[in-house]
Amino acid sequence: MHGKGVFARNRIPAGERIIEYKGERISWETALERAEAAGQPIGHTYFFSLADGRVIDGASRGNAARFINHSCEPNCEPLEHADGRVHIYALRDIEEGEELSYYYALIYEGRHTAAVKRSFPCRCGAPSCSGTMLAPKKRRNKKDSA
Ligand SMILES: C[S@@+](CC[C@H](N)C(=O)[O-])C[C@H]1O[C@@H](n2cnc3c(N)ncnc32)[C@H](O)[C@@H]1O
Ligand SMILES: [Zn+2]
């Protein structure tokens, strides 16, 4: 889908806990400073938003979970537990060799203009692909990764 990805080396049954999303826990303010300092395109980060408003930065002390790409028809989902740890679970049976993905549900508060959507392009290739990693504004999902 994009750059590096994570692929199943074995068959993974539905519901299995696959990997923790590890990394340094930072404020959104720090995350934005880091994104700016890194000079990456706005749509490219290893951030995972937590319920308490902080962010896991997978680029700092992270693991392979940071390489899991977004898909509009994902085979995994992230779950944040009461202790603030995040694990990635299989949404369905995943065959050996399949790329793992979850729905990022990126929230962008401003107007979703064509230019903004182009900053967060989705190349998941799913039949229902929306063309952007941004969640439609009305969905208001709490999970977010950028
Ligand atoms: C958590 S990283 C995933 C690993 C990434 N492929 C890499 O090589 O670093 C998230 C970034 O990967 C890219 N990405 C993930 N899923 C994508 C998709 N479906 N289409 C296009 N780019 C994607 C975006 O740049 C996003 O900010
Ligand atoms: Zn897509």
PDB file of C-alpha atoms in Angstrom, residues 18-131:
ATOM      1  CA  ILE A  18      -1.213  -9.584  17.248  1.00  0.00           C
ATOM      2  CA  ILE A  19       1.081  -6.854  18.527  1.00  0.00           C
ATOM      3  CA  GLU A  20       1.226  -3.889  20.876  1.00  0.00           C
ATOM      4  CA  TYR A  21       1.546  -0.389  19.398  1.00  0.00           C
ATOM      5  CA  LYS A  22       4.655   0.670  21.288  1.00  0.00           C
ATOM      6  CA  GLY A  23       6.380   4.011  21.495  1.00  0.00           C
ATOM      7  CA  GLU A  24       7.043   7.056  23.570  1.00  0.00           C
ATOM      8  CA  ARG A  25       3.952   8.760  25.006  1.00  0.00           C
ATOM      9  CA  ILE A  26       3.941  12.458  24.275  1.00  0.00           C
ATOM     10  CA  SER A  27       1.534  15.412  24.193  1.00  0.00           C
ATOM     11  CA  TRP A  28      -0.093  16.520  20.936  1.00  0.00           C
ATOM     12  CA  GLU A  29       1.894  19.733  21.197  1.00  0.00           C
ATOM     13  CA  THR A  30       5.156  17.769  21.210  1.00  0.00           C
ATOM     14  CA  ALA A  31       3.851  15.544  18.407  1.00  0.00           C
ATOM     15  CA  LEU A  32       3.178  18.570  16.211  1.00  0.00           C
ATOM     16  CA  GLU A  33       6.635  19.980  16.990  1.00  0.00           C
ATOM     17  CA  ARG A  34       8.225  16.636  16.075  1.00  0.00           C
ATOM     18  CA  ALA A  35       6.224  16.390  12.841  1.00  0.00           C
ATOM     19  CA  GLU A  36       7.341  19.869  11.840  1.00  0.00           C
ATOM     20  CA  ALA A  37      10.986  19.192  12.770  1.00  0.00           C
ATOM     21  CA  ALA A  38      10.955  15.929  10.775  1.00  0.00           C
ATOM     22  CA  GLY A  39       9.846  17.832   7.670  1.00  0.00           C
ATOM     23  CA  GLN A  40       7.755  14.875   6.512  1.00  0.00           C
ATOM     24  CA  PRO A  41       4.645  15.320   4.374  1.00  0.00           C
ATOM     25  CA  ILE A  42       1.762  16.240   6.693  1.00  0.00           C
ATOM     26  CA  GLY A  43       0.082  12.875   6.051  1.00  0.00           C
ATOM     27  CA  HIS A  44       3.083  10.751   7.108  1.00  0.00           C
ATOM     28  CA  THR A  45       3.563  10.022  10.808  1.00  0.00           C
ATOM     29  CA  TYR A  46       3.921   7.189  13.307  1.00  0.00           C
ATOM     30  CA  PHE A  47       1.530   8.820  15.778  1.00  0.00           C
ATOM     31  CA  PHE A  48      -1.338   6.988  17.463  1.00  0.00           C
ATOM     32  CA  SER A  49      -3.831   9.149  19.396  1.00  0.00           C
ATOM     33  CA  LEU A  50      -4.880   8.026  22.850  1.00  0.00           C
ATOM     34  CA  ALA A  51      -8.157   8.642  24.649  1.00  0.00           C
ATOM     35  CA  ASP A  52      -6.494  10.959  27.173  1.00  0.00           C
ATOM     36  CA  GLY A  53      -5.341  13.323  24.415  1.00  0.00           C
ATOM     37  CA  ARG A  54      -1.755  12.119  24.370  1.00  0.00           C
ATOM     38  CA  VAL A  55      -0.067  10.401  21.460  1.00  0.00           C
ATOM     39  CA  ILE A  56       2.108   7.309  21.087  1.00  0.00           C
ATOM     40  CA  ASP A  57       5.075   8.191  18.876  1.00  0.00           C
ATOM     41  CA  GLY A  58       6.037   4.919  17.216  1.00  0.00           C
ATOM     42  CA  ALA A  59       9.148   6.596  15.787  1.00  0.00           C
ATOM     43  CA  SER A  60      10.593   6.772  19.314  1.00  0.00           C
ATOM     44  CA  ARG A  61      11.033   3.470  21.155  1.00  0.00           C
ATOM     45  CA  GLY A  62       8.438   1.914  18.847  1.00  0.00           C
ATOM     46  CA  ASN A  63       8.161  -1.553  17.309  1.00  0.00           C
ATOM     47  CA  ALA A  64       6.958  -3.091  14.046  1.00  0.00           C
ATOM     48  CA  ALA A  65       3.366  -2.006  14.747  1.00  0.00           C
ATOM     49  CA  ARG A  66       4.296   1.442  13.457  1.00  0.00           C
ATOM     50  CA  PHE A  67       4.615  -0.011   9.968  1.00  0.00           C
ATOM     51  CA  ILE A  68       1.024  -1.287   9.771  1.00  0.00           C
ATOM     52  CA  ASN A  69      -0.693   0.623   6.986  1.00  0.00           C
ATOM     53  CA  HIS A  70      -4.212   2.013   6.810  1.00  0.00           C
ATOM     54  CA  SER A  71      -6.958   0.349   4.777  1.00  0.00           C
ATOM     55  CA  CYS A  72     -10.543   1.300   4.021  1.00  0.00           C
ATOM     56  CA  GLU A  73     -11.315  -2.454   4.329  1.00  0.00           C
ATOM     57  CA  PRO A  74      -8.956  -3.483   7.135  1.00  0.00           C
ATOM     58  CA  ASN A  75      -8.252  -6.942   8.506  1.00  0.00           C
ATOM     59  CA  CYS A  76      -7.200  -5.643  11.955  1.00  0.00           C
ATOM     60  CA  GLU A  77      -8.357  -3.135  14.531  1.00  0.00           C
ATOM     61  CA  PRO A  78      -6.528  -1.299  17.317  1.00  0.00           C
ATOM     62  CA  LEU A  79      -7.970  -1.337  20.817  1.00  0.00           C
ATOM     63  CA  GLU A  80      -6.898   0.941  23.653  1.00  0.00           C
ATOM     64  CA  HIS A  81      -7.173  -0.755  27.035  1.00  0.00           C
ATOM     65  CA  ALA A  82      -8.024   0.885  30.353  1.00  0.00           C
ATOM     66  CA  ASP A  83      -4.325   1.119  31.193  1.00  0.00           C
ATOM     67  CA  GLY A  84      -3.696   3.117  28.013  1.00  0.00           C
ATOM     68  CA  ARG A  85      -1.854   0.341  26.193  1.00  0.00           C
ATOM     69  CA  VAL A  86      -2.882  -0.283  22.610  1.00  0.00           C
ATOM     70  CA  HIS A  87      -2.944  -3.672  20.922  1.00  0.00           C
ATOM     71  CA  ILE A  88      -3.763  -4.621  17.353  1.00  0.00           C
ATOM     72  CA  TYR A  89      -6.300  -7.462  16.943  1.00  0.00           C
ATOM     73  CA  ALA A  90      -7.290  -9.542  13.920  1.00  0.00           C
ATOM     74  CA  LEU A  91     -10.788  -8.582  12.749  1.00  0.00           C
ATOM     75  CA  ARG A  92     -11.090 -11.774  10.712  1.00  0.00           C
ATOM     76  CA  ASP A  93      -8.975 -14.786   9.818  1.00  0.00           C
ATOM     77  CA  ILE A  94      -5.835 -13.531   8.092  1.00  0.00           C
ATOM     78  CA  GLU A  95      -3.967 -15.782   5.678  1.00  0.00           C
ATOM     79  CA  GLU A  96      -0.190 -16.227   5.590  1.00  0.00           C
ATOM     80  CA  GLY A  97       1.360 -13.504   3.445  1.00  0.00           C
ATOM     81  CA  GLU A  98      -1.531 -11.027   3.759  1.00  0.00           C
ATOM     82  CA  GLU A  99      -0.664  -7.448   4.638  1.00  0.00           C
ATOM     83  CA  LEU A 100      -2.011  -6.308   8.002  1.00  0.00           C
ATOM     84  CA  SER A 101      -4.010  -3.085   8.071  1.00  0.00           C
ATOM     85  CA  TYR A 102      -6.377  -1.134  10.244  1.00  0.00           C
ATOM     86  CA  TYR A 103      -8.644   1.864   9.712  1.00  0.00           C
ATOM     87  CA  TYR A 104      -6.727   4.942  10.882  1.00  0.00           C
ATOM     88  CA  ALA A 105      -9.824   7.170  11.172  1.00  0.00           C
ATOM     89  CA  LEU A 106      -7.698  10.288  10.926  1.00  0.00           C
ATOM     90  CA  ILE A 107      -9.572  13.333  12.102  1.00  0.00           C
ATOM     91  CA  TYR A 108      -8.991  16.641  10.367  1.00  0.00           C
ATOM     92  CA  GLU A 109     -11.092  19.446  11.797  1.00  0.00           C
ATOM     93  CA  GLY A 110     -10.714  21.868   8.893  1.00  0.00           C
ATOM     94  CA  ARG A 111     -12.563  21.731   5.578  1.00  0.00           C
ATOM     95  CA  HIS A 112     -11.933  18.521   3.660  1.00  0.00           C
ATOM     96  CA  THR A 113     -10.990  20.236   0.421  1.00  0.00           C
ATOM     97  CA  ALA A 114      -9.561  18.244  -2.485  1.00  0.00           C
ATOM     98  CA  ALA A 115      -6.107  19.613  -1.591  1.00  0.00           C
ATOM     99  CA  VAL A 116      -6.428  18.474   2.029  1.00  0.00           C
ATOM    100  CA  LYS A 117      -7.568  15.016   0.929  1.00  0.00           C
ATOM    101  CA  ARG A 118      -4.591  14.831  -1.436  1.00  0.00           C
ATOM    102  CA  SER A 119      -2.306  15.408   1.585  1.00  0.00           C
ATOM    103  CA  PHE A 120      -3.650  12.165   3.087  1.00  0.00           C
ATOM    104  CA  PRO A 121      -4.000   9.917   0.008  1.00  0.00           C
ATOM    105  CA  CYS A 122      -5.113   6.326   0.503  1.00  0.00           C
ATOM    106  CA  ARG A 123      -3.636   3.659  -1.751  1.00  0.00           C
ATOM    107  CA  CYS A 124      -5.171   0.641  -0.016  1.00  0.00           C
ATOM    108  CA  GLY A 125      -6.677  -0.638  -3.265  1.00  0.00           C
ATOM    109  CA  ALA A 126      -9.900  -1.832  -1.622  1.00  0.00           C
ATOM    110  CA  PRO A 127     -13.006  -1.678  -3.841  1.00  0.00           C
ATOM    111  CA  SER A 128     -14.568   0.757  -1.361  1.00  0.00           C
ATOM    112  CA  CYS A 129     -11.412   2.903  -0.995  1.00  0.00           C
ATOM    113  CA  SER A 130     -12.386   6.511  -0.348  1.00  0.00           C
ATOM    114  CA  GLY A 131      -9.115   7.778  -1.809  1.00  0.00           C
TER     115      GLY A 131
END
